[in-house]
């Protein structure tokens, strides 16, 4: 599974000193700045917003608290490249808002020419933040709800007010959750391809894709190696800070955390939460619904559309099946017969997850074109790449359900004369099945929305819905992109319930 | 071994099914079961499907293709705008019954990468230089399709491995609200001057890796040699106010008045004339004066890939494409110029008065077939002269 990655590394090492020097001199500093500044800005911003939202909806008496708790997780189902396309279609240079602005003499005279330029750092920052903050929000919300009330009451009894308690007690408790959320967001920004290319902001992923599209594969490999190192650095930072501090909760005396009375802050808080929800869910969905209905009336749901949907279904369900089948033995071995090998396999699986799709795709092209020509440019190649990228999703879900099955049950089956493989198939698997299926559903949805791998590996005549959304949106044919985008979003809603219950 | 595993898998799936059937009312798991079954079904039949032969159409298959095995499929790689090509391919499917698998947005270099593992039958390219380059690499194959004599020898390879159907000329689209015809640059030489950076909104060019830009630079190298061409690239990349991914972005930006003019192919001017708004644009064919080099031209056409999987269908396609009505359709909405203009490409009323026939233009004397000899080094020269191949 790691062979494609090793291939990319080798290719980059043999790219030649001259190419390395030229890239180091010209491209890499600029790309590093573009990528790191964006990652840092989005991460800091989403941590602040995510923690604030989590605190408001889980610890205060904001009206409609229960509803907000899941409403604010909804942006997760909108892939950022779709979000970017909706914003460009509405606020971009050819969008209706600009036309209105330029058409109104009052606005132009008062504020000058149309001020919003989405094709900029701030445009990318805004779009990526809107659709990634739920990672922080969910993780922070989960630990806020688990926090023991005793600590805060102790602080209050020592004379701290609500504000001081938040800073001195609650926030330090949240540090691990904030760290985990920040890593999720930074990994996402590093690997995002669709939103940055739509908004013409060149980060490493975009540069790799464009170099590859111009068939300068050696340069693409060099850039990939740098991006891999960046990804490793983010993971390294996480494991460093994660070890430094541990927070213990005494389980015996656990009491539900208290709710803060917002008082006169109720309206501002409601406004803030509402604003975030409006910009990250309501507005994009509204714009999509507008374009979608326009498209349907213009006949976008034709035979071609259903062929694309069928392609998506085919490759995603095959990837989900492969993931379920390969996840089960791995997690079974890991939990029942832990060894150096099983933990290495486990680590490797997670490595694929952290790697940006463009790199996985690049490696797959090398390997399949040179060594596996039978599968080259078939949809099996895409499905296998999805397995590399999304296997951990299936593994996590399976592990959760396997941990509920006591090893005693295995032993009982063994004592009744079953060989180990029979134990696995007759006893463990049937009991693990709900978890494994849930994992399969997660993989299915991730594969459906996946863009860079599908784009770079697609065989002739095998466009998927995600690829179509990307192409149509780039051609500004939003009425053709919207129906596919809406379909992707609605299918993504299915496993959201599972995701939410996990946190 | 493999049989054992598949039996085990089947057993597992059977058990999964019975287990799920016992539970009732759980929509979620039911959906997943269907998904699982669907995955198995597709996984199982997908392999056959790619190899399965569809019933072959015989509408356009003449006698001399009968020797080649007819697979009922055709794989087309295209670097041309999908909108123009897809309707052509749809018509081909309808006319012949041959199923087309198209890869739009393909780079000609993909054929080089896949040389040991050929997947494509036909390459449709916007850049005659790319076709010539691939032919020189031995990746295209000569043919003798019926109707090939309708293409002038200047626009096809000696062995007909590739040929052109439509033409475009390079030039400047300008916004008539911002700049007058008289004030515009008229030649490639003029673009050396720094004063064009001072016009309202400046001017726009594409990134260096754009096929049109590569062809333009190749022609300049033929005309001027590398040193002067490098200086020209450096001048335009310093003076340009905007560098864009493609020509479509440039014509729109010029139409909206964001730039005074932009370096594009002539049919982008035709396309901008079709816009409901922002269409007050004009076009300069460069170097038309006495003693000047003439407009730089490029052509779009097709190449026959050597060793493709469906050689029979490929020949059917070439002969079908050479029918006059299909040559006209190849141009289609792109609003390029048809090489065989006597076949009467129909232009919309907004465009027709502005179309300049190739016979009335002064065209650079370099043969388009020469472009292929420059293809590879041109990219290196562009990059070394300071114009990035990709957007930064």
mmCIF file with all atom_site columns, C-alpha atoms in Angstrom, chain A residues 107-285:
data_model
loop_
_atom_site.group_PDB
_atom_site.id
_atom_site.type_symbol
_atom_site.label_atom_id
_atom_site.label_alt_id
_atom_site.label_comp_id
_atom_site.label_asym_id
_atom_site.label_entity_id
_atom_site.label_seq_id
_atom_site.pdbx_PDB_ins_code
_atom_site.Cartn_x
_atom_site.Cartn_y
_atom_site.Cartn_z
_atom_site.occupancy
_atom_site.B_iso_or_equiv
_atom_site.pdbx_formal_charge
_atom_site.auth_seq_id
_atom_site.auth_comp_id
_atom_site.auth_asym_id
_atom_site.auth_atom_id
_atom_site.pdbx_PDB_model_num
ATOM 1   C CA . UNK A 1 107 ? -22.793 52.198 -3.857  1.00 0.00 ? 107 UNK A CA 1
ATOM 2   C CA . UNK A 1 108 ? -20.071 52.935 -6.389  1.00 0.00 ? 108 UNK A CA 1
ATOM 3   C CA . UNK A 1 109 ? -19.920 56.592 -5.370  1.00 0.00 ? 109 UNK A CA 1
ATOM 4   C CA . UNK A 1 110 ? -19.948 55.859 -1.647  1.00 0.00 ? 110 UNK A CA 1
ATOM 5   C CA . UNK A 1 111 ? -17.603 52.882 -1.478  1.00 0.00 ? 111 UNK A CA 1
ATOM 6   C CA . UNK A 1 112 ? -15.901 52.803 -4.874  1.00 0.00 ? 112 UNK A CA 1
ATOM 7   C CA . UNK A 1 113 ? -15.740 49.762 -7.136  1.00 0.00 ? 113 UNK A CA 1
ATOM 8   C CA . UNK A 1 114 ? -16.931 46.354 -6.032  1.00 0.00 ? 114 UNK A CA 1
ATOM 9   C CA . UNK A 1 115 ? -14.585 45.536 -3.152  1.00 0.00 ? 115 UNK A CA 1
ATOM 10  C CA . UNK A 1 116 ? -14.836 41.762 -2.758  1.00 0.00 ? 116 UNK A CA 1
ATOM 11  C CA . UNK A 1 117 ? -12.189 39.771 -4.561  1.00 0.00 ? 117 UNK A CA 1
ATOM 12  C CA . UNK A 1 118 ? -12.618 36.075 -3.830  1.00 0.00 ? 118 UNK A CA 1
ATOM 13  C CA . UNK A 1 119 ? -9.598  35.196 -5.958  1.00 0.00 ? 119 UNK A CA 1
ATOM 14  C CA . UNK A 1 120 ? -7.243  36.148 -3.160  1.00 0.00 ? 120 UNK A CA 1
ATOM 15  C CA . UNK A 1 121 ? -5.709  34.929 0.057   1.00 0.00 ? 121 UNK A CA 1
ATOM 16  C CA . UNK A 1 122 ? -8.678  36.179 2.063   1.00 0.00 ? 122 UNK A CA 1
ATOM 17  C CA . UNK A 1 123 ? -11.146 34.525 -0.266  1.00 0.00 ? 123 UNK A CA 1
ATOM 18  C CA . UNK A 1 124 ? -9.496  31.138 0.184   1.00 0.00 ? 124 UNK A CA 1
ATOM 19  C CA . UNK A 1 125 ? -9.111  31.761 3.897   1.00 0.00 ? 125 UNK A CA 1
ATOM 20  C CA . UNK A 1 126 ? -12.794 32.581 4.249   1.00 0.00 ? 126 UNK A CA 1
ATOM 21  C CA . UNK A 1 127 ? -14.041 29.591 2.247   1.00 0.00 ? 127 UNK A CA 1
ATOM 22  C CA . UNK A 1 128 ? -11.745 27.021 3.854   1.00 0.00 ? 128 UNK A CA 1
ATOM 23  C CA . UNK A 1 129 ? -12.519 28.302 7.360   1.00 0.00 ? 129 UNK A CA 1
ATOM 24  C CA . UNK A 1 130 ? -16.254 28.123 6.766   1.00 0.00 ? 130 UNK A CA 1
ATOM 25  C CA . UNK A 1 131 ? -16.165 24.453 5.850   1.00 0.00 ? 131 UNK A CA 1
ATOM 26  C CA . UNK A 1 132 ? -13.482 23.173 8.230   1.00 0.00 ? 132 UNK A CA 1
ATOM 27  C CA . UNK A 1 133 ? -14.390 24.770 11.569  1.00 0.00 ? 133 UNK A CA 1
ATOM 28  C CA . UNK A 1 134 ? -16.710 21.831 12.471  1.00 0.00 ? 134 UNK A CA 1
ATOM 29  C CA . UNK A 1 135 ? -13.638 19.646 13.045  1.00 0.00 ? 135 UNK A CA 1
ATOM 30  C CA . UNK A 1 136 ? -12.611 21.859 15.956  1.00 0.00 ? 136 UNK A CA 1
ATOM 31  C CA . UNK A 1 137 ? -16.176 22.470 17.007  1.00 0.00 ? 137 UNK A CA 1
ATOM 32  C CA . UNK A 1 138 ? -17.006 18.757 17.296  1.00 0.00 ? 138 UNK A CA 1
ATOM 33  C CA . UNK A 1 139 ? -13.842 17.776 19.162  1.00 0.00 ? 139 UNK A CA 1
ATOM 34  C CA . UNK A 1 140 ? -14.053 20.746 21.534  1.00 0.00 ? 140 UNK A CA 1
ATOM 35  C CA . UNK A 1 141 ? -17.778 20.221 22.086  1.00 0.00 ? 141 UNK A CA 1
ATOM 36  C CA . UNK A 1 142 ? -17.228 16.593 23.051  1.00 0.00 ? 142 UNK A CA 1
ATOM 37  C CA . UNK A 1 143 ? -14.644 17.410 25.697  1.00 0.00 ? 143 UNK A CA 1
ATOM 38  C CA . UNK A 1 144 ? -16.679 20.338 27.003  1.00 0.00 ? 144 UNK A CA 1
ATOM 39  C CA . UNK A 1 145 ? -19.592 18.026 27.626  1.00 0.00 ? 145 UNK A CA 1
ATOM 40  C CA . UNK A 1 146 ? -17.369 15.488 29.362  1.00 0.00 ? 146 UNK A CA 1
ATOM 41  C CA . UNK A 1 147 ? -15.827 18.051 31.693  1.00 0.00 ? 147 UNK A CA 1
ATOM 42  C CA . UNK A 1 148 ? -16.512 17.665 35.371  1.00 0.00 ? 148 UNK A CA 1
ATOM 43  C CA . UNK A 1 149 ? -18.443 20.476 37.001  1.00 0.00 ? 149 UNK A CA 1
ATOM 44  C CA . UNK A 1 150 ? -16.402 20.173 40.216  1.00 0.00 ? 150 UNK A CA 1
ATOM 45  C CA . UNK A 1 151 ? -13.392 21.992 38.845  1.00 0.00 ? 151 UNK A CA 1
ATOM 46  C CA . UNK A 1 152 ? -15.314 25.008 37.762  1.00 0.00 ? 152 UNK A CA 1
ATOM 47  C CA . UNK A 1 153 ? -17.196 25.133 41.044  1.00 0.00 ? 153 UNK A CA 1
ATOM 48  C CA . UNK A 1 154 ? -13.948 24.994 42.941  1.00 0.00 ? 154 UNK A CA 1
ATOM 49  C CA . UNK A 1 155 ? -12.748 27.928 40.876  1.00 0.00 ? 155 UNK A CA 1
ATOM 50  C CA . UNK A 1 156 ? -15.952 29.823 41.553  1.00 0.00 ? 156 UNK A CA 1
ATOM 51  C CA . UNK A 1 157 ? -15.705 29.191 45.272  1.00 0.00 ? 157 UNK A CA 1
ATOM 52  C CA . UNK A 1 158 ? -12.261 30.797 45.090  1.00 0.00 ? 158 UNK A CA 1
ATOM 53  C CA . UNK A 1 159 ? -13.877 33.947 43.723  1.00 0.00 ? 159 UNK A CA 1
ATOM 54  C CA . UNK A 1 160 ? -13.362 33.789 39.982  1.00 0.00 ? 160 UNK A CA 1
ATOM 55  C CA . UNK A 1 161 ? -16.066 35.149 37.699  1.00 0.00 ? 161 UNK A CA 1
ATOM 56  C CA . UNK A 1 162 ? -17.420 33.343 34.634  1.00 0.00 ? 162 UNK A CA 1
ATOM 57  C CA . UNK A 1 163 ? -14.929 34.997 32.288  1.00 0.00 ? 163 UNK A CA 1
ATOM 58  C CA . UNK A 1 164 ? -11.961 34.121 34.478  1.00 0.00 ? 164 UNK A CA 1
ATOM 59  C CA . UNK A 1 165 ? -13.197 30.561 34.853  1.00 0.00 ? 165 UNK A CA 1
ATOM 60  C CA . UNK A 1 166 ? -13.338 30.203 31.087  1.00 0.00 ? 166 UNK A CA 1
ATOM 61  C CA . UNK A 1 167 ? -9.756  31.416 30.687  1.00 0.00 ? 167 UNK A CA 1
ATOM 62  C CA . UNK A 1 168 ? -8.186  29.745 33.701  1.00 0.00 ? 168 UNK A CA 1
ATOM 63  C CA . UNK A 1 169 ? -10.076 26.467 34.019  1.00 0.00 ? 169 UNK A CA 1
ATOM 64  C CA . UNK A 1 170 ? -12.118 25.622 30.950  1.00 0.00 ? 170 UNK A CA 1
ATOM 65  C CA . UNK A 1 171 ? -9.631  26.639 28.285  1.00 0.00 ? 171 UNK A CA 1
ATOM 66  C CA . UNK A 1 172 ? -6.646  24.716 29.721  1.00 0.00 ? 172 UNK A CA 1
ATOM 67  C CA . UNK A 1 173 ? -8.903  21.660 29.903  1.00 0.00 ? 173 UNK A CA 1
ATOM 68  C CA . UNK A 1 174 ? -9.681  22.121 26.244  1.00 0.00 ? 174 UNK A CA 1
ATOM 69  C CA . UNK A 1 175 ? -6.040  22.235 25.176  1.00 0.00 ? 175 UNK A CA 1
ATOM 70  C CA . UNK A 1 176 ? -5.855  18.599 24.009  1.00 0.00 ? 176 UNK A CA 1
ATOM 71  C CA . UNK A 1 177 ? -9.125  18.940 22.099  1.00 0.00 ? 177 UNK A CA 1
ATOM 72  C CA . UNK A 1 178 ? -7.997  22.173 20.518  1.00 0.00 ? 178 UNK A CA 1
ATOM 73  C CA . UNK A 1 179 ? -4.745  20.526 19.504  1.00 0.00 ? 179 UNK A CA 1
ATOM 74  C CA . UNK A 1 180 ? -6.549  17.585 17.930  1.00 0.00 ? 180 UNK A CA 1
ATOM 75  C CA . UNK A 1 181 ? -8.936  19.886 16.103  1.00 0.00 ? 181 UNK A CA 1
ATOM 76  C CA . UNK A 1 182 ? -6.098  22.115 14.925  1.00 0.00 ? 182 UNK A CA 1
ATOM 77  C CA . UNK A 1 183 ? -4.220  19.127 13.509  1.00 0.00 ? 183 UNK A CA 1
ATOM 78  C CA . UNK A 1 184 ? -7.332  17.956 11.652  1.00 0.00 ? 184 UNK A CA 1
ATOM 79  C CA . UNK A 1 185 ? -7.825  21.407 10.166  1.00 0.00 ? 185 UNK A CA 1
ATOM 80  C CA . UNK A 1 186 ? -4.165  21.915 9.210   1.00 0.00 ? 186 UNK A CA 1
ATOM 81  C CA . UNK A 1 187 ? -3.980  18.486 7.582   1.00 0.00 ? 187 UNK A CA 1
ATOM 82  C CA . UNK A 1 188 ? -7.108  19.345 5.685   1.00 0.00 ? 188 UNK A CA 1
ATOM 83  C CA . UNK A 1 189 ? -5.787  22.690 4.454   1.00 0.00 ? 189 UNK A CA 1
ATOM 84  C CA . UNK A 1 190 ? -2.475  21.114 3.432   1.00 0.00 ? 190 UNK A CA 1
ATOM 85  C CA . UNK A 1 191 ? -4.257  18.466 1.388   1.00 0.00 ? 191 UNK A CA 1
ATOM 86  C CA . UNK A 1 192 ? -7.112  20.538 -0.025  1.00 0.00 ? 192 UNK A CA 1
ATOM 87  C CA . UNK A 1 193 ? -7.042  20.652 -3.773  1.00 0.00 ? 193 UNK A CA 1
ATOM 88  C CA . UNK A 1 194 ? -10.483 21.656 -5.014  1.00 0.00 ? 194 UNK A CA 1
ATOM 89  C CA . UNK A 1 195 ? -11.128 24.865 -3.106  1.00 0.00 ? 195 UNK A CA 1
ATOM 90  C CA . UNK A 1 196 ? -7.664  26.325 -3.693  1.00 0.00 ? 196 UNK A CA 1
ATOM 91  C CA . UNK A 1 197 ? -7.648  25.614 -7.417  1.00 0.00 ? 197 UNK A CA 1
ATOM 92  C CA . UNK A 1 198 ? -11.174 26.971 -7.828  1.00 0.00 ? 198 UNK A CA 1
ATOM 93  C CA . UNK A 1 199 ? -10.045 30.168 -6.146  1.00 0.00 ? 199 UNK A CA 1
ATOM 94  C CA . UNK A 1 200 ? -6.761  30.120 -8.106  1.00 0.00 ? 200 UNK A CA 1
ATOM 95  C CA . UNK A 1 201 ? -4.633  30.151 -5.008  1.00 0.00 ? 201 UNK A CA 1
ATOM 96  C CA . UNK A 1 202 ? -1.534  28.055 -5.566  1.00 0.00 ? 202 UNK A CA 1
ATOM 97  C CA . UNK A 1 203 ? -0.509  25.874 -2.645  1.00 0.00 ? 203 UNK A CA 1
ATOM 98  C CA . UNK A 1 204 ? 1.617   22.738 -2.869  1.00 0.00 ? 204 UNK A CA 1
ATOM 99  C CA . UNK A 1 205 ? -1.302  20.519 -3.885  1.00 0.00 ? 205 UNK A CA 1
ATOM 100 C CA . UNK A 1 206 ? -2.304  22.855 -6.691  1.00 0.00 ? 206 UNK A CA 1
ATOM 101 C CA . UNK A 1 207 ? 1.294   23.216 -7.866  1.00 0.00 ? 207 UNK A CA 1
ATOM 102 C CA . UNK A 1 208 ? 1.758   19.438 -7.888  1.00 0.00 ? 208 UNK A CA 1
ATOM 103 C CA . UNK A 1 209 ? -1.420  19.022 -9.893  1.00 0.00 ? 209 UNK A CA 1
ATOM 104 C CA . UNK A 1 210 ? -0.448  21.673 -12.444 1.00 0.00 ? 210 UNK A CA 1
ATOM 105 C CA . UNK A 1 211 ? 3.090   20.354 -12.830 1.00 0.00 ? 211 UNK A CA 1
ATOM 106 C CA . UNK A 1 212 ? 1.623   16.916 -13.368 1.00 0.00 ? 212 UNK A CA 1
ATOM 107 C CA . UNK A 1 213 ? -0.957  18.278 -15.809 1.00 0.00 ? 213 UNK A CA 1
ATOM 108 C CA . UNK A 1 214 ? 1.934   19.755 -17.792 1.00 0.00 ? 214 UNK A CA 1
ATOM 109 C CA . UNK A 1 215 ? 3.655   16.354 -17.506 1.00 0.00 ? 215 UNK A CA 1
ATOM 110 C CA . UNK A 1 216 ? 6.626   17.699 -15.611 1.00 0.00 ? 216 UNK A CA 1
ATOM 111 C CA . UNK A 1 217 ? 6.353   14.653 -13.395 1.00 0.00 ? 217 UNK A CA 1
ATOM 112 C CA . UNK A 1 218 ? 9.805   14.992 -11.868 1.00 0.00 ? 218 UNK A CA 1
ATOM 113 C CA . UNK A 1 219 ? 9.033   18.468 -10.540 1.00 0.00 ? 219 UNK A CA 1
ATOM 114 C CA . UNK A 1 220 ? 5.675   17.241 -9.293  1.00 0.00 ? 220 UNK A CA 1
ATOM 115 C CA . UNK A 1 221 ? 7.513   14.535 -7.333  1.00 0.00 ? 221 UNK A CA 1
ATOM 116 C CA . UNK A 1 222 ? 9.932   17.024 -5.831  1.00 0.00 ? 222 UNK A CA 1
ATOM 117 C CA . UNK A 1 223 ? 7.076   19.235 -4.661  1.00 0.00 ? 223 UNK A CA 1
ATOM 118 C CA . UNK A 1 224 ? 5.297   16.141 -3.341  1.00 0.00 ? 224 UNK A CA 1
ATOM 119 C CA . UNK A 1 225 ? 8.262   15.248 -1.190  1.00 0.00 ? 225 UNK A CA 1
ATOM 120 C CA . UNK A 1 226 ? 8.259   18.717 0.371   1.00 0.00 ? 226 UNK A CA 1
ATOM 121 C CA . UNK A 1 227 ? 4.531   18.480 1.023   1.00 0.00 ? 227 UNK A CA 1
ATOM 122 C CA . UNK A 1 228 ? 4.986   15.050 2.626   1.00 0.00 ? 228 UNK A CA 1
ATOM 123 C CA . UNK A 1 229 ? 7.575   16.551 4.957   1.00 0.00 ? 229 UNK A CA 1
ATOM 124 C CA . UNK A 1 230 ? 5.160   19.347 5.857   1.00 0.00 ? 230 UNK A CA 1
ATOM 125 C CA . UNK A 1 231 ? 2.463   16.796 6.644   1.00 0.00 ? 231 UNK A CA 1
ATOM 126 C CA . UNK A 1 232 ? 4.880   14.827 8.798   1.00 0.00 ? 232 UNK A CA 1
ATOM 127 C CA . UNK A 1 233 ? 5.865   18.033 10.585  1.00 0.00 ? 233 UNK A CA 1
ATOM 128 C CA . UNK A 1 234 ? 2.231   18.733 11.480  1.00 0.00 ? 234 UNK A CA 1
ATOM 129 C CA . UNK A 1 235 ? 1.808   15.190 12.783  1.00 0.00 ? 235 UNK A CA 1
ATOM 130 C CA . UNK A 1 236 ? 5.076   15.534 14.694  1.00 0.00 ? 236 UNK A CA 1
ATOM 131 C CA . UNK A 1 237 ? 3.957   18.736 16.365  1.00 0.00 ? 237 UNK A CA 1
ATOM 132 C CA . UNK A 1 238 ? 0.780   16.998 17.420  1.00 0.00 ? 238 UNK A CA 1
ATOM 133 C CA . UNK A 1 239 ? 2.506   14.055 19.043  1.00 0.00 ? 239 UNK A CA 1
ATOM 134 C CA . UNK A 1 240 ? 4.980   16.387 20.796  1.00 0.00 ? 240 UNK A CA 1
ATOM 135 C CA . UNK A 1 241 ? 2.357   18.603 22.375  1.00 0.00 ? 241 UNK A CA 1
ATOM 136 C CA . UNK A 1 242 ? 0.044   15.702 23.025  1.00 0.00 ? 242 UNK A CA 1
ATOM 137 C CA . UNK A 1 243 ? 2.540   14.049 25.348  1.00 0.00 ? 243 UNK A CA 1
ATOM 138 C CA . UNK A 1 244 ? 3.468   17.079 27.368  1.00 0.00 ? 244 UNK A CA 1
ATOM 139 C CA . UNK A 1 245 ? 0.338   17.455 29.385  1.00 0.00 ? 245 UNK A CA 1
ATOM 140 C CA . UNK A 1 246 ? -2.324  15.053 30.524  1.00 0.00 ? 246 UNK A CA 1
ATOM 141 C CA . UNK A 1 247 ? -5.570  15.995 32.155  1.00 0.00 ? 247 UNK A CA 1
ATOM 142 C CA . UNK A 1 248 ? -7.311  13.607 34.461  1.00 0.00 ? 248 UNK A CA 1
ATOM 143 C CA . UNK A 1 249 ? -10.926 13.554 35.294  1.00 0.00 ? 249 UNK A CA 1
ATOM 144 C CA . UNK A 1 250 ? -12.073 11.707 38.350  1.00 0.00 ? 250 UNK A CA 1
ATOM 145 C CA . UNK A 1 251 ? -14.827 9.497  37.132  1.00 0.00 ? 251 UNK A CA 1
ATOM 146 C CA . UNK A 1 252 ? -16.408 8.788  40.517  1.00 0.00 ? 252 UNK A CA 1
ATOM 147 C CA . UNK A 1 253 ? -17.598 12.276 41.239  1.00 0.00 ? 253 UNK A CA 1
ATOM 148 C CA . UNK A 1 254 ? -18.602 13.263 37.722  1.00 0.00 ? 254 UNK A CA 1
ATOM 149 C CA . UNK A 1 255 ? -21.435 15.745 37.491  1.00 0.00 ? 255 UNK A CA 1
ATOM 150 C CA . UNK A 1 256 ? -22.933 17.408 34.452  1.00 0.00 ? 256 UNK A CA 1
ATOM 151 C CA . UNK A 1 257 ? -21.305 20.769 33.720  1.00 0.00 ? 257 UNK A CA 1
ATOM 152 C CA . UNK A 1 258 ? -23.364 23.776 34.690  1.00 0.00 ? 258 UNK A CA 1
ATOM 153 C CA . UNK A 1 259 ? -24.980 26.018 32.116  1.00 0.00 ? 259 UNK A CA 1
ATOM 154 C CA . UNK A 1 260 ? -24.000 29.658 32.042  1.00 0.00 ? 260 UNK A CA 1
ATOM 155 C CA . UNK A 1 261 ? -26.782 32.208 31.971  1.00 0.00 ? 261 UNK A CA 1
ATOM 156 C CA . UNK A 1 262 ? -26.042 34.447 29.000  1.00 0.00 ? 262 UNK A CA 1
ATOM 157 C CA . UNK A 1 263 ? -28.228 37.315 30.166  1.00 0.00 ? 263 UNK A CA 1
ATOM 158 C CA . UNK A 1 264 ? -27.788 40.373 27.974  1.00 0.00 ? 264 UNK A CA 1
ATOM 159 C CA . UNK A 1 265 ? -25.245 38.490 25.858  1.00 0.00 ? 265 UNK A CA 1
ATOM 160 C CA . UNK A 1 266 ? -27.989 36.235 24.579  1.00 0.00 ? 266 UNK A CA 1
ATOM 161 C CA . UNK A 1 267 ? -28.672 38.251 21.436  1.00 0.00 ? 267 UNK A CA 1
ATOM 162 C CA . UNK A 1 268 ? -25.050 38.762 20.379  1.00 0.00 ? 268 UNK A CA 1
ATOM 163 C CA . UNK A 1 269 ? -24.360 35.048 20.939  1.00 0.00 ? 269 UNK A CA 1
ATOM 164 C CA . UNK A 1 270 ? -27.395 34.083 18.911  1.00 0.00 ? 270 UNK A CA 1
ATOM 165 C CA . UNK A 1 271 ? -26.328 36.487 16.175  1.00 0.00 ? 271 UNK A CA 1
ATOM 166 C CA . UNK A 1 272 ? -22.820 35.004 16.069  1.00 0.00 ? 272 UNK A CA 1
ATOM 167 C CA . UNK A 1 273 ? -24.034 31.396 15.893  1.00 0.00 ? 273 UNK A CA 1
ATOM 168 C CA . UNK A 1 274 ? -26.665 32.344 13.339  1.00 0.00 ? 274 UNK A CA 1
ATOM 169 C CA . UNK A 1 275 ? -24.131 34.155 11.180  1.00 0.00 ? 275 UNK A CA 1
ATOM 170 C CA . UNK A 1 276 ? -21.789 31.179 11.076  1.00 0.00 ? 276 UNK A CA 1
ATOM 171 C CA . UNK A 1 277 ? -24.656 28.871 10.210  1.00 0.00 ? 277 UNK A CA 1
ATOM 172 C CA . UNK A 1 278 ? -25.947 31.238 7.551   1.00 0.00 ? 278 UNK A CA 1
ATOM 173 C CA . UNK A 1 279 ? -22.629 31.587 5.730   1.00 0.00 ? 279 UNK A CA 1
ATOM 174 C CA . UNK A 1 280 ? -21.536 27.975 6.025   1.00 0.00 ? 280 UNK A CA 1
ATOM 175 C CA . UNK A 1 281 ? -24.824 26.160 5.377   1.00 0.00 ? 281 UNK A CA 1
ATOM 176 C CA . UNK A 1 282 ? -27.860 28.253 4.467   1.00 0.00 ? 282 UNK A CA 1
ATOM 177 C CA . UNK A 1 283 ? -26.266 30.560 1.918   1.00 0.00 ? 283 UNK A CA 1
ATOM 178 C CA . UNK A 1 284 ? -24.324 27.871 -0.020  1.00 0.00 ? 284 UNK A CA 1
ATOM 179 C CA . UNK A 1 285 ? -27.325 25.531 -0.034  1.00 0.00 ? 285 UNK A CA 1
#
